[in-house]
Coordinates of C-alpha atoms in Angstrom, one line a residue:
X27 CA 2.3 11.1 -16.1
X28 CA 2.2 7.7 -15.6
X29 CA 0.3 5.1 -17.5
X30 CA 0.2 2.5 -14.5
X31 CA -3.4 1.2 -13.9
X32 CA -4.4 1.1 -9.6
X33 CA -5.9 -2.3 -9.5
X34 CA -8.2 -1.6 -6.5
X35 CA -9.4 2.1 -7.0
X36 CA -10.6 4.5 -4.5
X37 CA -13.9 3.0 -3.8
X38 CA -15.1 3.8 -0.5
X39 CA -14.1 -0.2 0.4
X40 CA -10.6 0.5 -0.4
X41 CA -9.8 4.0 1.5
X42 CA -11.6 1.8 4.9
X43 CA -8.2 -0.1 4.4
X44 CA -6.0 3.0 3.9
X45 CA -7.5 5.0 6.6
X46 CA -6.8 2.7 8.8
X47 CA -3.1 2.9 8.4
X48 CA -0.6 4.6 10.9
X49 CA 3.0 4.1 11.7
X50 CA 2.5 1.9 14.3
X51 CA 0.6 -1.0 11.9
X52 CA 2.0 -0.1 8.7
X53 CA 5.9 1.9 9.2
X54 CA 7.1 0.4 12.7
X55 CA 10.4 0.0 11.1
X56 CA 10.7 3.4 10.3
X57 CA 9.9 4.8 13.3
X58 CA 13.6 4.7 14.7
X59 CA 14.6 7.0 11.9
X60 CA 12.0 9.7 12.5
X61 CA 14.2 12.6 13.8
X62 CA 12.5 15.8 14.7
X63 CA 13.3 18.0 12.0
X64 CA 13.1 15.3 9.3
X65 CA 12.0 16.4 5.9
X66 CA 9.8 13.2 4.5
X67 CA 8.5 12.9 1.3
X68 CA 5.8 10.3 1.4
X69 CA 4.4 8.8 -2.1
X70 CA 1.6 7.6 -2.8
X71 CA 0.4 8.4 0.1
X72 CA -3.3 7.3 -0.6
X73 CA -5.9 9.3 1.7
X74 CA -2.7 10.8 4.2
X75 CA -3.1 8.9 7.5
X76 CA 0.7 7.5 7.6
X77 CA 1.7 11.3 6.3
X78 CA -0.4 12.7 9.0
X79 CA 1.0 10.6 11.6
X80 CA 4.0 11.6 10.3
X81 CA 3.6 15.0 10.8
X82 CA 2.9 14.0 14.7
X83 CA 6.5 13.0 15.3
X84 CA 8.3 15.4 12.8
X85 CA 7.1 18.6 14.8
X86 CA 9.9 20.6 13.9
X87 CA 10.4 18.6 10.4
X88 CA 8.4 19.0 7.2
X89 CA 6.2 16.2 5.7
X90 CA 5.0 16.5 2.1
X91 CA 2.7 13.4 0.6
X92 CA 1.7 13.0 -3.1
X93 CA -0.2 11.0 -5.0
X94 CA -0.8 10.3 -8.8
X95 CA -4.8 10.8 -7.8
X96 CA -6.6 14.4 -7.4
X97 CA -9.5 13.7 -5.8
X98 CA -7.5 11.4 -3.1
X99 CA -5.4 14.3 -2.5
X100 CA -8.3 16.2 -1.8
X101 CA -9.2 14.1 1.0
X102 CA -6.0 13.9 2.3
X103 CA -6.1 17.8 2.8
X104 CA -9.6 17.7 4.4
X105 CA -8.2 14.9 7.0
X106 CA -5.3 16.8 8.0
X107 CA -7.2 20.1 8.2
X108 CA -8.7 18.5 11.9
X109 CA -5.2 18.7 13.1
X110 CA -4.3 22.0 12.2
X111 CA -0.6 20.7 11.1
X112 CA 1.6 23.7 9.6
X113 CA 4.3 21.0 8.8
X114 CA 2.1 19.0 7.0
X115 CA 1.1 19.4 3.1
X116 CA -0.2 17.3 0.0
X117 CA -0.1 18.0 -3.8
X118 CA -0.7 15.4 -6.6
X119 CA 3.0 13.9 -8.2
X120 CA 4.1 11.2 -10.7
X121 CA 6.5 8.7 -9.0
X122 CA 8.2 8.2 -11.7
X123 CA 9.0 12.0 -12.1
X124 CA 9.1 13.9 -9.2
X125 CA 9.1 17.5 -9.3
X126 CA 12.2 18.1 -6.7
X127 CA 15.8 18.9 -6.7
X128 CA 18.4 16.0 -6.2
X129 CA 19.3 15.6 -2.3
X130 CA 16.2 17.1 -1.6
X131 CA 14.5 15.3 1.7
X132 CA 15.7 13.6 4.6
X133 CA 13.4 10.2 4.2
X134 CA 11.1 9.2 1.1
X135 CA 8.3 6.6 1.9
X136 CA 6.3 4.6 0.0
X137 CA 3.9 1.6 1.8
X138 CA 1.9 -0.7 -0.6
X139 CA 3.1 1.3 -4.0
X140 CA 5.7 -0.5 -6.1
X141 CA 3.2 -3.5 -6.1
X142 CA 1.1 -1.1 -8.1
X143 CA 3.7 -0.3 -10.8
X144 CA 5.0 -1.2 -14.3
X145 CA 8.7 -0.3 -13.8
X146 CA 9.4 0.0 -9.8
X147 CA 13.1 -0.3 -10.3
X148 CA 12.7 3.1 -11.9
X149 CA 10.3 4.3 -9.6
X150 CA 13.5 3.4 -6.9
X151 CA 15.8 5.0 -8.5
X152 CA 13.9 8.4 -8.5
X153 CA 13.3 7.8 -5.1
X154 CA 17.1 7.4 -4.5
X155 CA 17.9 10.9 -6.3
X156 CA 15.5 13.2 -4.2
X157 CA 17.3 11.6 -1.0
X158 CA 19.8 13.5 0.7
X159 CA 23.7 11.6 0.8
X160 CA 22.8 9.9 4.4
X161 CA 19.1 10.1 3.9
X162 CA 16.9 7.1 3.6
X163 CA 14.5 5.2 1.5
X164 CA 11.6 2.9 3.1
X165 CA 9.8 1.1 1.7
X166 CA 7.1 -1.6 2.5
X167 CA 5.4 -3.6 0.1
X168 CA 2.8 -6.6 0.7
X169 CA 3.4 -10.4 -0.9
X170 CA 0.1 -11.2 -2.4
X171 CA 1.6 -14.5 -2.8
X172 CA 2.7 -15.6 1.1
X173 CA -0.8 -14.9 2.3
X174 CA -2.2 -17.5 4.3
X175 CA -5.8 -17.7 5.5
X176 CA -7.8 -20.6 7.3
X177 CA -10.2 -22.4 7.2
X178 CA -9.3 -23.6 3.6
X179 CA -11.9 -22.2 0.8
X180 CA -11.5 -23.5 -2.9
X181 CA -13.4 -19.8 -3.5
X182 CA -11.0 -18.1 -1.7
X183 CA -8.1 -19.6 -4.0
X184 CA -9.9 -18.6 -6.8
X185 CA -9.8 -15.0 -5.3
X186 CA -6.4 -15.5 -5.4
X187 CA -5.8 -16.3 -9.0
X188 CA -7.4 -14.1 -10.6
X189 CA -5.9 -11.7 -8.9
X190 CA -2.6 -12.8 -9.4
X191 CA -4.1 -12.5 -13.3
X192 CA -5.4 -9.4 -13.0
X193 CA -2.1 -8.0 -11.9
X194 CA -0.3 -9.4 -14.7
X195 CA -2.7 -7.7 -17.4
X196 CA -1.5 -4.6 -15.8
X197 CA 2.1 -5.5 -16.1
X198 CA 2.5 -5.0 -12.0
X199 CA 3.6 -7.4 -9.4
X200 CA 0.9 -8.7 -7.0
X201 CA 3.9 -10.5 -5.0
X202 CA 6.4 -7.5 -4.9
X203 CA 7.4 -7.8 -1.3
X204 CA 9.6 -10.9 -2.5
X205 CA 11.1 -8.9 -5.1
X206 CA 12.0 -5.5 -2.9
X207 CA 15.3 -6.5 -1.8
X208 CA 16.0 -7.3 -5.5
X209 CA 14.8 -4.2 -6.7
X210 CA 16.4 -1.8 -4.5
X211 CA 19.9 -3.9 -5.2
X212 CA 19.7 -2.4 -8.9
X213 CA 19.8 1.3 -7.2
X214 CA 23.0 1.8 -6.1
X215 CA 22.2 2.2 -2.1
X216 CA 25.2 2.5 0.2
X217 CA 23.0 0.3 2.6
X218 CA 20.0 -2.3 2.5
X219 CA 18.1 -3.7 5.6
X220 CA 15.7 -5.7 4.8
X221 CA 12.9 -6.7 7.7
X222 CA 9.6 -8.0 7.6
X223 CA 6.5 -7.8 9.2
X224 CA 2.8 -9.3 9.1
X225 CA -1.2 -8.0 9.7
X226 CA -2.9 -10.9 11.6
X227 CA -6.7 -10.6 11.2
X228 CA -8.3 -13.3 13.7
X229 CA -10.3 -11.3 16.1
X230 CA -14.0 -11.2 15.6
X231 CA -13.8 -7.6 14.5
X232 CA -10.9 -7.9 12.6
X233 CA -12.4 -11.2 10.5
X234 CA -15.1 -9.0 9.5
X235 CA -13.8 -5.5 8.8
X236 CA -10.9 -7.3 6.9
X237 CA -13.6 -9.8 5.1
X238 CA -16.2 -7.2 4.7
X239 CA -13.9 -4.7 3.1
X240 CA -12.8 -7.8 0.5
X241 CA -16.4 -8.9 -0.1
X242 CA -17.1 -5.3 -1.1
X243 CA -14.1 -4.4 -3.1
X244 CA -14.5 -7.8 -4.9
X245 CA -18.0 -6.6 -5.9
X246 CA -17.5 -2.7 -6.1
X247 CA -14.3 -1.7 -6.6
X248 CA -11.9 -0.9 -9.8
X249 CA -11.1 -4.4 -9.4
X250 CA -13.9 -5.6 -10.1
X251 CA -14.3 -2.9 -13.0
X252 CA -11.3 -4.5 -14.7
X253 CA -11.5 -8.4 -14.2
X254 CA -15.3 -8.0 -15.9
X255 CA -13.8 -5.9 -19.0
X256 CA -10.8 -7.8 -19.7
X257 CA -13.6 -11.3 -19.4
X258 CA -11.2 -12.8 -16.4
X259 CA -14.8 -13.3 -14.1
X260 CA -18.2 -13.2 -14.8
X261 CA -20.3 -11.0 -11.8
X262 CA -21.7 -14.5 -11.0
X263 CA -18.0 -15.6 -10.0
X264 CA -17.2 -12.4 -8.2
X265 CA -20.4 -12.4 -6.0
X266 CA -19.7 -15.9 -5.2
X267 CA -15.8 -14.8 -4.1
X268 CA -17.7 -12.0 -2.8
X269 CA -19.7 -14.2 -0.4
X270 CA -16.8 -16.3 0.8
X271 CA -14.8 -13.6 2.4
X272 CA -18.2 -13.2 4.3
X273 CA -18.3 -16.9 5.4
X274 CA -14.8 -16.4 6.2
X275 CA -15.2 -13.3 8.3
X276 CA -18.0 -15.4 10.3
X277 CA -16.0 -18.6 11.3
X278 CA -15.0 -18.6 15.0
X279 CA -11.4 -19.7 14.1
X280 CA -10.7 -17.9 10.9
X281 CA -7.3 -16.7 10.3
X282 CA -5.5 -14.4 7.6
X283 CA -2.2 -13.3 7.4
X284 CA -0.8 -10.6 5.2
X285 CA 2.8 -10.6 4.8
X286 CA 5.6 -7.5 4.3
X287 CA 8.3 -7.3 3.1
X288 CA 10.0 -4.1 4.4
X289 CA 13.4 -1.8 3.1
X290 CA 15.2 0.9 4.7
X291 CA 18.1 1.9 1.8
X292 CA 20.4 4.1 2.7
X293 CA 21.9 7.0 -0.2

């Protein structure tokens, strides 16, 4: 299995950002591929709300999503049990082996994982062979980098860095949707489009679920579990980062964009 270290965790701060994901805010550019009978394999598919929404449009298709993390898998199972889905399965799986035949699915997804990994090139490439001749890859990856937020917080730049050095002591790429189209180049696709996309948080209830989830995971979170061991922060440093998300969140014209960087590869 894989040695790659998940920066954020599954602390209850972080799944309030995955389960808030669906095709329509976080795979729009898939959605014109999504045939009825498609067989998707969806990695890393966190707590299964993208796979599940899957499974809504492939009714006569199969949708399988794994992930490296048991006890996310677990919830992923209990979430799709409410929709009674018989085309619709999870089971854990190591990206960088996966336990399928060559020319095995339709369409393999992956949103927000090859930021989270030591070799994503390989990770690609495995992709690539459990892909049907015709089939797609898609992928979607955030640029920690190209965010942009307002107003302007000397605290929130320091968020910045040290996550940007955090990152790096795990040997993964906190800026990897600049990089996709790169990656995917060394795998041999027949086809690359590359797209892009963005989440704009600027609405009252946006500013604070999107601050309040930050403040938390700063605080909380695996994140904060690693920066304190490897003496990047002291807890004084991350409860004052902590705290300016939450000013952010509360100012009437605060802004923060997250930008994607998006991939559909053809095989």
């Amino acid at each position: 299995m894989s040695d790659d270290i998940y920066v954020h965790g599954h602390h209850e701060s972080v799944l309030r950002s995955h389960t808030w994901r669906t095709i329509e805010n976080s795979a729009k550019y898939l959605e014109q591929y999504l045939e009825d009978n498609s067989r998707l394999l969806d990695i890393g598919c966190g707590p299964g709300t993208i796979t599940i929404d899957f499974a809504k449009r492939l009714k006569k298709g199969t949708v399988l999503g794994i992930d490296i993390a048991e006890d996310i898998i677990q919830k992923a199972r209990i979430a799709s049990e409410e929709f009674g889905f018989d085309n619709c399965s999870f089971d854990t799986g190591d990206t960088y082996h996966l336990g399928f035949a060559d020319n095995t699915f339709d369409i393999v997804h992956a949103h927000q994982l090859l930021q989270h990994l030591s070799d994503p090139v390989a990770a690609i490439k495995e992709m690539r062979r459990v892909v049907r001749p015709g089939g797609i890859v898609a992928l979607r990856d955030a640029d920690y980098g190209g965010m942009i937020w307002a107003p302007t917080d000397p605290k929130l730049d320091e968020w910045m860095d040290l996550y940007q050095q955090m990152t790096k002591k795990n040997k993964v790429t906190a800026n990897a949707g600049r990089y996709l189209f790169s990656w995917v180049s060394q795998a041999s696709f027949s086809s690359v489009e590359v797209t892009s996309s963005t989440w704009t948080f600027s609405t009252p209830d946006t500013r604070h679920w999107w601050g309040g989830l930050w403040a938390e995971r700063i605080q909380k979170s695996t994140f904060s579990d690693q920066v304190l061991e490897h003496d990047l922060a002291t807890q004084n440093l991350l409860d004052g980062l902590s705290e300016a998300f939450k000013r952010w969140a509360e100012q009437p014209d605060g802004f923060f964009l997250v930008p994607h960087v998006e991939i559909i590869a053809m095989k």
